Short mmCIF file of C-alpha atoms in Angstrom, two decimals:
data_model
loop_
_atom_site.label_atom_id
_atom_site.label_comp_id
_atom_site.label_asym_id
_atom_site.label_seq_id
_atom_site.Cartn_x
_atom_site.Cartn_y
_atom_site.Cartn_z
CA UNK H 178 17.39 28.37 63.96
CA UNK H 179 20.67 26.93 62.66
CA UNK H 180 20.76 24.07 65.19
CA UNK H 181 17.15 23.03 64.63
CA UNK H 182 16.58 19.59 63.09
CA UNK H 183 13.84 19.04 60.53
CA UNK H 184 11.41 16.15 60.34
CA UNK H 185 11.62 14.23 57.10
CA UNK H 186 10.95 10.85 55.50
CA UNK H 187 13.21 8.07 54.30
CA UNK H 188 11.99 5.95 51.36
CA UNK H 189 13.83 2.70 50.77
CA UNK H 190 13.45 0.04 48.13
CA UNK H 191 15.30 -2.91 46.67
CA UNK H 192 12.88 -2.92 43.70
CA UNK H 193 9.38 -4.37 44.03
CA UNK H 194 8.67 -3.47 47.71
CA UNK H 195 9.51 -0.31 49.63
CA UNK H 196 9.42 1.14 53.18
CA UNK H 197 8.85 4.68 54.44
CA UNK H 198 9.99 5.88 57.87
CA UNK H 199 10.05 9.23 59.62
CA UNK H 200 13.52 10.67 60.35
CA UNK H 201 15.09 13.92 61.55
CA UNK H 202 17.42 15.85 59.27
CA UNK H 203 19.77 18.79 59.90
CA UNK H 204 18.69 20.62 56.72
CA UNK H 205 15.83 20.90 54.23
CA UNK H 206 16.01 19.26 50.80
CA UNK H 207 16.12 15.84 49.22
CA UNK H 208 19.01 13.47 48.79
CA UNK H 209 18.85 10.34 46.68
CA UNK H 210 21.34 7.47 47.05
CA UNK H 211 21.32 4.29 45.05
CA UNK H 212 23.51 1.27 44.49
CA UNK H 213 24.30 0.14 40.97
CA UNK H 214 24.53 -3.46 39.83
CA UNK H 215 28.02 -4.46 38.69
CA UNK H 216 27.01 -4.56 35.01
CA UNK H 217 25.72 -0.95 35.22
CA UNK H 218 28.70 0.67 36.97
CA UNK H 219 29.09 2.99 33.92
CA UNK H 220 26.29 5.16 35.37
CA UNK H 221 28.60 6.14 38.22
CA UNK H 222 31.21 7.51 35.83
CA UNK H 223 31.40 11.31 35.77
CA UNK H 224 31.38 11.59 31.96
CA UNK H 225 28.37 9.25 31.62
CA UNK H 226 26.38 11.23 34.21
CA UNK H 227 27.37 14.48 32.51
CA UNK H 228 26.24 13.10 29.12
CA UNK H 229 22.81 12.07 30.49
CA UNK H 230 22.18 15.39 32.24
CA UNK H 231 23.28 17.35 29.18
CA UNK H 232 20.97 15.33 26.92
CA UNK H 233 17.79 15.18 29.00
CA UNK H 234 17.90 17.93 31.60
CA UNK H 235 20.10 20.64 30.14
CA UNK H 236 17.21 23.12 30.02
CA UNK H 237 15.77 22.39 33.51
CA UNK H 238 14.76 25.53 35.43
CA UNK H 239 17.32 24.97 38.22
CA UNK H 240 21.13 24.67 38.10
CA UNK H 241 22.56 21.13 38.10
CA UNK H 242 26.05 20.63 39.54
CA UNK H 243 28.39 17.69 39.23
CA UNK H 244 30.89 18.27 42.02
CA UNK H 245 31.59 22.00 41.65
CA UNK H 246 30.88 22.16 37.91
CA UNK H 247 27.56 23.51 36.66
CA UNK H 248 26.40 21.19 33.85
CA UNK H 249 23.36 22.88 32.30
CA UNK H 250 24.87 26.03 30.84
CA UNK H 251 22.79 26.50 27.66
CA UNK H 252 19.63 28.55 28.07
CA UNK H 253 16.20 27.38 26.81
CA UNK H 254 16.09 30.06 24.10
CA UNK H 255 12.69 28.95 22.78
CA UNK H 256 11.18 30.53 25.93
CA UNK H 257 12.43 33.97 24.89
CA UNK H 258 10.48 36.36 22.67
CA UNK H 259 11.69 36.41 19.06
CA UNK H 260 12.66 40.09 19.42
CA UNK H 261 14.94 39.27 22.37
CA UNK H 262 16.96 36.60 20.57
CA UNK H 263 20.57 37.57 19.88
CA UNK H 264 22.29 36.12 16.82
CA UNK H 265 25.35 34.79 18.63
CA UNK H 266 23.30 32.99 21.32
CA UNK H 267 20.95 31.54 18.66
CA UNK H 268 23.98 30.21 16.75
CA UNK H 269 25.52 28.66 19.87
CA UNK H 270 22.16 27.14 20.85
CA UNK H 271 21.82 25.58 17.37
CA UNK H 272 25.34 24.11 17.50
CA UNK H 273 24.50 22.56 20.88
CA UNK H 274 21.17 20.97 19.95
CA UNK H 275 22.16 19.96 16.39
CA UNK H 276 25.72 18.89 17.25
CA UNK H 277 26.84 20.95 14.24
CA UNK H 278 30.08 22.91 13.94
CA UNK H 279 28.52 25.39 11.47
CA UNK H 280 26.12 28.20 12.20
CA UNK H 281 22.59 27.70 10.82
CA UNK H 282 21.40 29.32 7.60
CA UNK H 283 18.26 30.63 9.33
CA UNK H 284 16.09 30.18 12.42
CA UNK H 285 12.30 30.16 12.85
CA UNK H 286 10.88 31.01 16.31
CA UNK H 287 7.35 29.68 16.96
CA UNK H 288 5.07 30.50 19.90
CA UNK H 289 1.50 29.20 20.06
CA UNK H 290 -0.91 29.83 22.93
CA UNK H 291 -4.25 28.20 22.14
CA UNK H 292 -7.21 26.43 23.63
CA UNK H 293 -6.36 23.15 21.85
CA UNK H 294 -2.56 23.20 22.14
CA UNK H 295 0.15 25.50 23.50
CA UNK H 296 3.79 25.08 22.59
CA UNK H 297 6.98 26.93 21.82
CA UNK H 298 9.55 25.95 19.22
CA UNK H 299 12.82 27.13 17.79
CA UNK H 300 13.48 25.64 14.35
CA UNK H 301 16.59 25.87 12.16
CA UNK H 302 17.55 25.41 8.52
CA UNK H 303 21.16 24.12 8.45
CA UNK H 304 23.68 25.84 6.21
CA UNK H 305 24.75 22.69 4.35
CA UNK H 306 23.00 19.46 3.45
CA UNK H 307 24.17 16.10 4.80
CA UNK H 308 26.07 13.82 2.43
CA UNK H 309 22.99 11.71 1.56
CA UNK H 310 19.99 13.99 1.96
CA UNK H 311 17.54 11.53 0.41
CA UNK H 312 18.10 8.93 3.14
CA UNK H 313 15.41 10.61 5.18
CA UNK H 314 15.46 8.12 8.06
CA UNK H 315 19.09 9.01 8.78
CA UNK H 316 18.35 12.73 9.17
CA UNK H 317 18.35 14.22 12.67
CA UNK H 318 15.28 16.39 13.03
CA UNK H 319 13.28 17.79 16.00
CA UNK H 320 13.85 17.16 19.72
CA UNK H 321 10.57 17.08 21.66
CA UNK H 322 10.46 18.50 25.19
CA UNK H 323 7.79 18.52 27.87
CA UNK H 324 8.24 21.56 30.09
CA UNK H 325 11.96 21.79 29.21
CA UNK H 326 12.71 18.09 29.84
CA UNK H 327 13.59 16.01 26.77
CA UNK H 328 11.05 13.27 26.09
CA UNK H 329 12.02 12.33 22.53
CA UNK H 330 15.15 13.12 20.59
CA UNK H 331 14.79 13.05 16.81
CA UNK H 332 10.98 12.93 16.89
CA UNK H 333 10.10 11.89 13.32
CA UNK H 334 6.33 12.24 13.74
CA UNK H 335 6.44 16.00 14.19
CA UNK H 336 7.31 16.92 10.57
CA UNK H 337 6.51 15.29 7.22
CA UNK H 338 9.35 13.51 5.41
CA UNK H 339 9.97 16.29 2.91
CA UNK H 340 10.68 18.79 5.74
CA UNK H 341 13.02 16.52 7.69
CA UNK H 342 16.00 18.74 6.96
CA UNK H 343 14.64 21.12 9.66
CA UNK H 344 16.42 20.87 13.03
CA UNK H 345 15.37 22.30 16.37
CA UNK H 346 13.24 21.91 19.49
CA UNK H 347 9.53 21.81 20.27
CA UNK H 348 8.41 22.20 23.90
CA UNK H 349 4.86 21.70 25.13
CA UNK H 350 3.35 21.26 28.58
CA UNK H 351 0.43 19.36 27.01
CA UNK H 352 2.36 16.08 26.74
CA UNK H 353 3.22 13.94 29.82
CA UNK H 354 6.89 13.27 30.60
CA UNK H 355 6.52 9.52 30.16
CA UNK H 356 4.88 9.63 26.73
CA UNK H 357 5.91 6.78 24.42
CA UNK H 358 6.83 7.06 20.75
CA UNK H 359 3.73 5.00 19.86
CA UNK H 360 1.49 7.44 21.75
CA UNK H 361 3.00 10.50 20.06
CA UNK H 362 2.47 8.90 16.65
CA UNK H 363 -1.25 8.47 17.31
CA UNK H 364 -1.78 11.69 19.27
CA UNK H 365 -4.22 14.27 17.80
CA UNK H 366 -2.20 16.83 19.76
CA UNK H 367 0.90 15.94 17.73
CA UNK H 368 -1.08 16.27 14.50
CA UNK H 369 -2.13 19.77 15.57
CA UNK H 370 1.49 20.73 16.40
CA UNK H 371 2.67 19.24 13.09
CA UNK H 372 0.14 21.24 11.02
CA UNK H 373 1.03 24.50 12.79
CA UNK H 374 4.77 23.89 12.27
CA UNK H 375 4.27 23.16 8.55
CA UNK H 376 2.26 26.36 8.18
CA UNK H 377 4.93 28.43 10.02
CA UNK H 378 7.74 26.91 7.90
CA UNK H 379 5.92 27.86 4.68
CA UNK H 380 5.30 31.42 5.88
CA UNK H 381 9.02 31.68 6.70
CA UNK H 382 10.17 30.27 3.33
CA UNK H 383 7.79 32.52 1.38
CA UNK H 384 9.09 35.52 3.32
CA UNK H 385 12.73 34.48 2.83
CA UNK H 386 12.11 34.07 -0.91
CA UNK H 387 10.71 37.62 -1.19
CA UNK H 388 13.25 39.35 1.06
CA UNK H 389 16.51 37.45 0.48
CA UNK H 390 16.51 35.51 -2.80
CA UNK H 391 20.22 34.69 -2.49
CA UNK H 392 19.77 33.09 0.92
CA UNK H 393 16.64 31.28 -0.27
CA UNK H 394 18.60 29.78 -3.19
CA UNK H 395 21.26 28.51 -0.76
CA UNK H 396 18.46 26.68 1.07
CA UNK H 397 16.94 25.49 -2.21
CA UNK H 398 20.15 24.15 -3.73
CA UNK H 399 20.90 22.27 -0.50
CA UNK H 400 17.48 20.95 0.43
CA UNK H 401 15.40 21.33 -2.76
CA UNK H 402 15.73 17.64 -3.74
CA UNK H 403 14.02 16.59 -0.49
CA UNK H 404 11.63 19.57 -0.30
CA UNK H 405 10.29 18.85 -3.83
CA UNK H 406 9.18 15.34 -2.88
CA UNK H 407 6.35 17.02 -0.94
CA UNK H 408 4.62 17.53 -4.32
CA UNK H 409 3.87 13.81 -4.36
CA UNK H 410 3.00 13.42 -0.67
CA UNK H 411 1.52 16.63 0.78
CA UNK H 412 -1.41 17.43 -1.50
CA UNK H 413 -2.77 20.03 0.92
CA UNK H 414 0.34 22.18 0.46
CA UNK H 415 1.09 21.26 -3.16
CA UNK H 416 0.36 24.79 -4.45
CA UNK H 417 2.64 26.36 -1.82
CA UNK H 418 5.48 23.97 -2.74
CA UNK H 419 4.89 24.64 -6.46
CA UNK H 420 5.17 28.41 -5.93
CA UNK H 421 8.52 27.92 -4.17
CA UNK H 422 10.11 25.76 -6.88
CA UNK H 423 13.09 27.21 -8.76
CA UNK H 424 14.68 26.14 -12.04
CA UNK H 425 17.67 26.80 -14.21
CA UNK H 426 16.35 27.69 -17.67
CA UNK H 427 17.52 28.57 -21.19
CA UNK H 428 17.30 32.23 -20.11
CA UNK H 429 18.83 32.18 -16.63
CA UNK H 430 22.37 33.42 -16.09
CA UNK H 431 24.90 31.60 -13.92
CA UNK H 432 23.71 31.26 -10.29
CA UNK H 433 20.23 32.45 -11.29
CA UNK H 434 17.01 30.45 -11.10
CA UNK H 435 13.45 31.13 -12.24
CA UNK H 436 10.09 30.22 -10.67
CA UNK H 437 7.05 28.96 -12.58
CA UNK H 438 5.30 32.25 -11.82
CA UNK H 439 8.18 34.28 -13.31
CA UNK H 440 8.29 31.98 -16.35
CA UNK H 441 4.51 32.36 -16.87
CA UNK H 442 4.75 36.16 -16.61
CA UNK H 443 7.30 36.44 -19.44
CA UNK H 444 5.90 33.96 -22.00
CA UNK H 445 4.84 35.13 -25.44
CA UNK H 446 1.11 35.93 -25.75
CA UNK H 447 0.39 32.91 -27.96
CA UNK H 448 2.38 30.39 -25.86
CA UNK H 449 0.01 27.85 -24.35
CA UNK H 450 2.55 25.60 -22.61
CA UNK H 451 5.40 25.72 -20.14
CA UNK H 452 8.29 23.73 -21.62
CA UNK H 453 11.00 21.69 -19.95
CA UNK H 454 13.86 19.39 -20.90
CA UNK H 455 15.71 16.98 -18.60
CA UNK H 456 19.38 16.09 -18.50
CA UNK H 457 22.44 15.38 -16.37
CA UNK H 458 23.78 18.93 -16.48
CA UNK H 459 23.21 22.32 -18.04
CA UNK H 460 26.10 21.69 -20.46
CA UNK H 461 24.63 18.44 -21.78
CA UNK H 462 21.16 20.01 -22.15
CA UNK H 463 22.54 23.01 -24.04
CA UNK H 464 23.95 20.59 -26.66
CA UNK H 465 20.64 18.77 -27.13
CA UNK H 466 19.30 19.27 -30.72
CA UNK H 467 15.72 19.33 -29.40
CA UNK H 468 16.40 22.82 -28.02
CA UNK H 469 17.12 24.33 -31.43
CA UNK H 470 13.58 25.36 -32.40
CA UNK H 471 13.01 26.91 -28.96
CA UNK H 472 16.32 28.78 -29.02
CA UNK H 473 15.65 30.10 -32.52
CA UNK H 474 12.16 31.31 -31.53
CA UNK H 475 13.32 32.66 -28.15
CA UNK H 476 10.98 30.37 -26.19
CA UNK H 477 12.16 29.77 -22.61
CA UNK H 478 12.70 26.14 -21.59
CA UNK H 479 13.15 24.94 -18.00
CA UNK H 480 16.18 22.68 -17.47
CA UNK H 481 15.42 19.77 -15.13
CA UNK H 482 18.90 18.90 -13.85
CA UNK H 483 18.02 17.54 -10.41
CA UNK H 484 17.05 13.82 -10.81
CA UNK H 485 14.12 14.37 -8.40
CA UNK H 486 12.54 16.83 -10.88
CA UNK H 487 11.58 14.01 -13.23
CA UNK H 488 9.51 12.37 -10.48
CA UNK H 489 7.93 15.59 -9.27
CA UNK H 490 7.51 18.24 -12.00
CA UNK H 491 5.22 16.17 -14.29
CA UNK H 492 2.86 15.71 -11.31
CA UNK H 493 2.19 19.48 -11.26
CA UNK H 494 0.37 19.05 -14.59
CA UNK H 495 -0.25 22.71 -15.29
CA UNK H 496 0.49 26.15 -13.89
CA UNK H 497 -1.35 29.39 -14.61
CA UNK H 498 -3.62 27.47 -17.06
CA UNK H 499 -0.54 26.42 -19.06
CA UNK H 500 0.24 22.71 -19.42
CA UNK H 501 3.77 21.70 -18.39
CA UNK H 502 5.32 19.71 -21.26
CA UNK H 503 8.60 18.05 -22.13
CA UNK H 504 10.08 19.36 -25.38
CA UNK H 505 11.33 15.83 -26.05
CA UNK H 506 7.84 14.47 -26.66
CA UNK H 507 6.82 13.81 -30.28
CA UNK H 508 3.32 15.28 -29.91
CA UNK H 509 4.47 18.79 -29.01
CA UNK H 510 2.70 21.47 -31.03
CA UNK H 511 5.30 23.38 -33.04
CA UNK H 512 4.70 25.83 -35.82
CA UNK H 513 6.35 24.78 -39.05
CA UNK H 514 8.64 27.64 -39.94
CA UNK H 515 8.57 28.88 -43.54
CA UNK H 516 11.92 27.77 -44.85
CA UNK H 517 13.63 29.76 -47.59
CA UNK H 518 14.24 26.57 -49.52
CA UNK H 519 11.36 24.15 -49.20
CA UNK H 520 12.53 20.60 -49.87
CA UNK H 521 10.67 18.63 -52.55
CA UNK H 522 7.90 16.95 -50.54
CA UNK H 523 7.79 13.79 -52.71
CA UNK H 524 11.55 13.40 -52.47
CA UNK H 525 11.42 14.01 -48.72
CA UNK H 526 8.76 11.31 -48.34
CA UNK H 527 10.78 8.81 -50.42
CA UNK H 528 13.97 9.45 -48.43
CA UNK H 529 12.11 9.15 -45.13
CA UNK H 530 10.64 5.85 -46.34
CA UNK H 531 14.23 4.68 -46.96
CA UNK H 532 15.11 5.73 -43.37
CA UNK H 533 12.18 3.62 -42.10
CA UNK H 534 13.20 0.63 -44.22
CA UNK H 535 16.84 0.86 -43.16
CA UNK H 536 16.17 1.35 -39.42
CA UNK H 537 13.26 -1.17 -39.37
CA UNK H 538 12.30 -1.88 -35.74
CA UNK H 539 15.07 0.26 -34.21
CA UNK H 540 12.65 3.23 -34.08
CA UNK H 541 8.94 3.69 -33.61
CA UNK H 542 8.72 6.06 -36.58
CA UNK H 543 10.71 8.44 -38.81
CA UNK H 544 9.18 11.87 -39.50
CA UNK H 545 10.19 15.18 -41.02
CA UNK H 546 11.21 17.52 -38.20
CA UNK H 547 9.74 20.90 -37.38
CA UNK H 548 11.93 21.43 -34.34
CA UNK H 549 15.45 21.07 -35.79
CA UNK H 550 17.37 24.11 -37.03
CA UNK H 551 21.10 23.24 -37.14
CA UNK H 552 21.16 19.48 -36.53
CA UNK H 553 20.41 16.78 -39.09
CA UNK H 554 18.42 14.36 -36.90
CA UNK H 555 17.16 13.93 -33.34
CA UNK H 556 15.35 11.32 -31.28
CA UNK H 557 12.12 12.20 -29.47
CA UNK H 558 9.91 10.20 -27.11
CA UNK H 559 6.45 9.03 -28.07
CA UNK H 560 3.60 10.89 -26.38
CA UNK H 561 2.90 7.97 -24.02
CA UNK H 562 6.56 7.24 -23.23
CA UNK H 563 8.36 8.16 -20.02
CA UNK H 564 10.63 11.19 -20.01
CA UNK H 565 14.04 10.14 -21.47
CA UNK H 566 15.84 10.97 -18.23
CA UNK H 567 13.28 8.96 -16.24
CA UNK H 568 13.81 6.00 -18.61
CA UNK H 569 17.57 6.13 -18.02
CA UNK H 570 17.10 6.26 -14.25
CA UNK H 571 14.58 3.40 -14.21
CA UNK H 572 16.95 1.32 -16.35
CA UNK H 573 19.86 1.98 -13.92
CA UNK H 574 17.75 1.38 -10.79
CA UNK H 575 16.04 -1.80 -12.00
CA UNK H 576 18.68 -3.05 -14.47
CA UNK H 577 15.73 -3.72 -16.74
CA UNK H 578 15.57 -2.62 -20.38
CA UNK H 579 11.78 -2.90 -20.58
CA UNK H 580 11.44 0.77 -19.47
CA UNK H 581 13.27 1.99 -22.57
CA UNK H 582 10.69 2.70 -25.26
CA UNK H 583 11.34 3.01 -28.98
CA UNK H 584 11.82 6.59 -30.08
CA UNK H 585 10.78 8.55 -33.13
CA UNK H 586 13.62 9.79 -35.34
CA UNK H 587 13.01 13.31 -36.62
CA UNK H 588 14.87 14.30 -39.79
CA UNK H 589 15.73 17.88 -40.78
CA UNK H 590 15.20 17.85 -44.56
CA UNK H 591 16.64 21.38 -44.89
CA UNK H 592 20.04 20.27 -43.52
CA UNK H 593 22.92 20.24 -46.08
CA UNK H 594 23.64 16.54 -45.38
CA UNK H 595 20.01 15.56 -46.06
CA UNK H 596 20.05 17.63 -49.26
CA UNK H 597 23.18 15.73 -50.35
CA UNK H 598 21.55 12.39 -49.51
CA UNK H 599 18.50 13.47 -51.55
CA UNK H 600 20.76 14.08 -54.56
CA UNK H 601 22.43 10.68 -54.14
CA UNK H 602 19.01 9.05 -53.82
CA UNK H 603 17.82 10.73 -57.06
CA UNK H 604 20.88 9.43 -58.89
CA UNK H 605 20.83 5.90 -57.44
CA UNK H 606 18.31 4.62 -54.88
CA UNK H 607 20.63 1.67 -54.08
CA UNK H 608 23.81 3.68 -53.44
CA UNK H 609 25.61 1.98 -50.50
CA UNK H 610 26.42 5.37 -48.94
CA UNK H 611 22.73 5.92 -48.20
CA UNK H 612 22.39 3.03 -45.76
CA UNK H 613 25.75 3.85 -44.12
CA UNK H 614 24.78 7.49 -43.60
CA UNK H 615 21.28 6.66 -42.30
CA UNK H 616 22.69 4.21 -39.71
CA UNK H 617 25.40 6.73 -38.79
CA UNK H 618 22.86 9.53 -38.34
CA UNK H 619 20.67 7.30 -36.16
CA UNK H 620 23.59 6.23 -33.98
CA UNK H 621 24.86 9.81 -33.69
CA UNK H 622 21.40 10.69 -32.31
CA UNK H 623 21.74 7.79 -29.85
CA UNK H 624 25.20 9.10 -28.90
CA UNK H 625 23.87 12.60 -28.12
CA UNK H 626 20.97 10.99 -26.25
CA UNK H 627 23.46 9.09 -24.08
CA UNK H 628 22.08 5.70 -25.15
CA UNK H 629 24.55 4.47 -27.77
CA UNK H 630 25.21 0.76 -27.02
CA UNK H 631 28.88 -0.12 -26.44
CA UNK H 632 28.78 -2.84 -29.13
CA UNK H 633 27.74 -0.42 -31.91
CA UNK H 634 29.65 -0.02 -35.21
CA UNK H 635 29.52 3.77 -34.81
CA UNK H 636 33.29 4.40 -34.82
CA UNK H 637 34.10 1.80 -37.50
CA UNK H 638 31.36 3.14 -39.79
CA UNK H 639 32.47 6.72 -39.23
CA UNK H 640 36.02 5.71 -40.22
CA UNK H 641 34.69 4.02 -43.41
CA UNK H 642 32.73 7.16 -44.30
CA UNK H 643 35.83 9.32 -43.78
CA UNK H 644 37.86 6.96 -45.97
CA UNK H 645 35.22 7.35 -48.71
CA UNK H 646 35.18 11.15 -48.27
CA UNK H 647 38.97 11.50 -48.44
CA UNK H 648 39.56 9.36 -51.56
#
């Protein structure tokens, strides 16, 4: 009956103690009133209330009104079946939870019903990377819900660092609403959720790679630098990460990349290694003299342009039984090509001895080169040295020169300039041009290597040589 009163209870508290009394009420339901302390009046402001409801209770199962306005308008899409998800609503949902103006690159729905853990998730790969992707602690990642109520925004424990570019929501009824961050960190339940999510992400990436290479490469160019760091931290999934790596190489066209598997499938039958070279850009690598032998013999070389590659690729060690090697290492096994004009070996040895004497402790050694075709000289790292690019980075990061090892200078005795120097040497072993040219050749190799010191006599000596040549 409309005029019937209902029996209810009134709970009152001023914090600490409380009273309960029976009352009559004209309608069913619950009303909560509270007084705010002066310093917390902000919680009575409409916008502040709206912000709190939107953040924590937007996906509650019942409508929430503020005055006449319904606040929770976005649907909990993770509760829908993957087949029922519409692209436009998925995009709008992502923009809401990620606070992003762009649509996502891709979404990954996850639904797990199990005896150990049950949860639903909707994960996203953003379309563009944040300005500083490698500052992992600044990345916004997964929001954790318990039965549609937010219990942790940006829950870092739910994904490993190298997958922190993933955004989205995870919702489970197996966690209590008042769970603390410390408890989630130590929870075996969270470990189970984490492992399932990692597995689902890899299945998705493998599938994307096979079905939409172009889209996969958008992901890889944006988030590859962070993703690759998993090689050094997630040993359980190292092989899966390795299979998903992509590289620019001496054979790839613009906007193309090659995987280790594709590289291994197209090597020559007698090739026992997978070769790489590091550098700041494709352009600078293409000009590196150490590529000449490989270009001439049509041997593919991977170009490690991303600085992270230097810290990650060497840790792979080998792929498809082939060792992964830098072409800038002195111990690389190259076949000596039969040259049409073989230089006199005794003369070559004598000239190389003069190089050693002139350069003294500037280099570790001077040897006749097997790898040079067009260039006169090149610098290569000793077999125990760091990769040249790694040395440069360590020097910049630590401002310490101790990381820079002495290099071996390789000399191309078939080069016209070396032939000319041989003739000068035969005529007069003390000709002043010999020392000038040797120092100039060494410093030109340093220049190409990007390690010519600013106080060098390179330009002055070059001018002197030109003066001599134009007399």
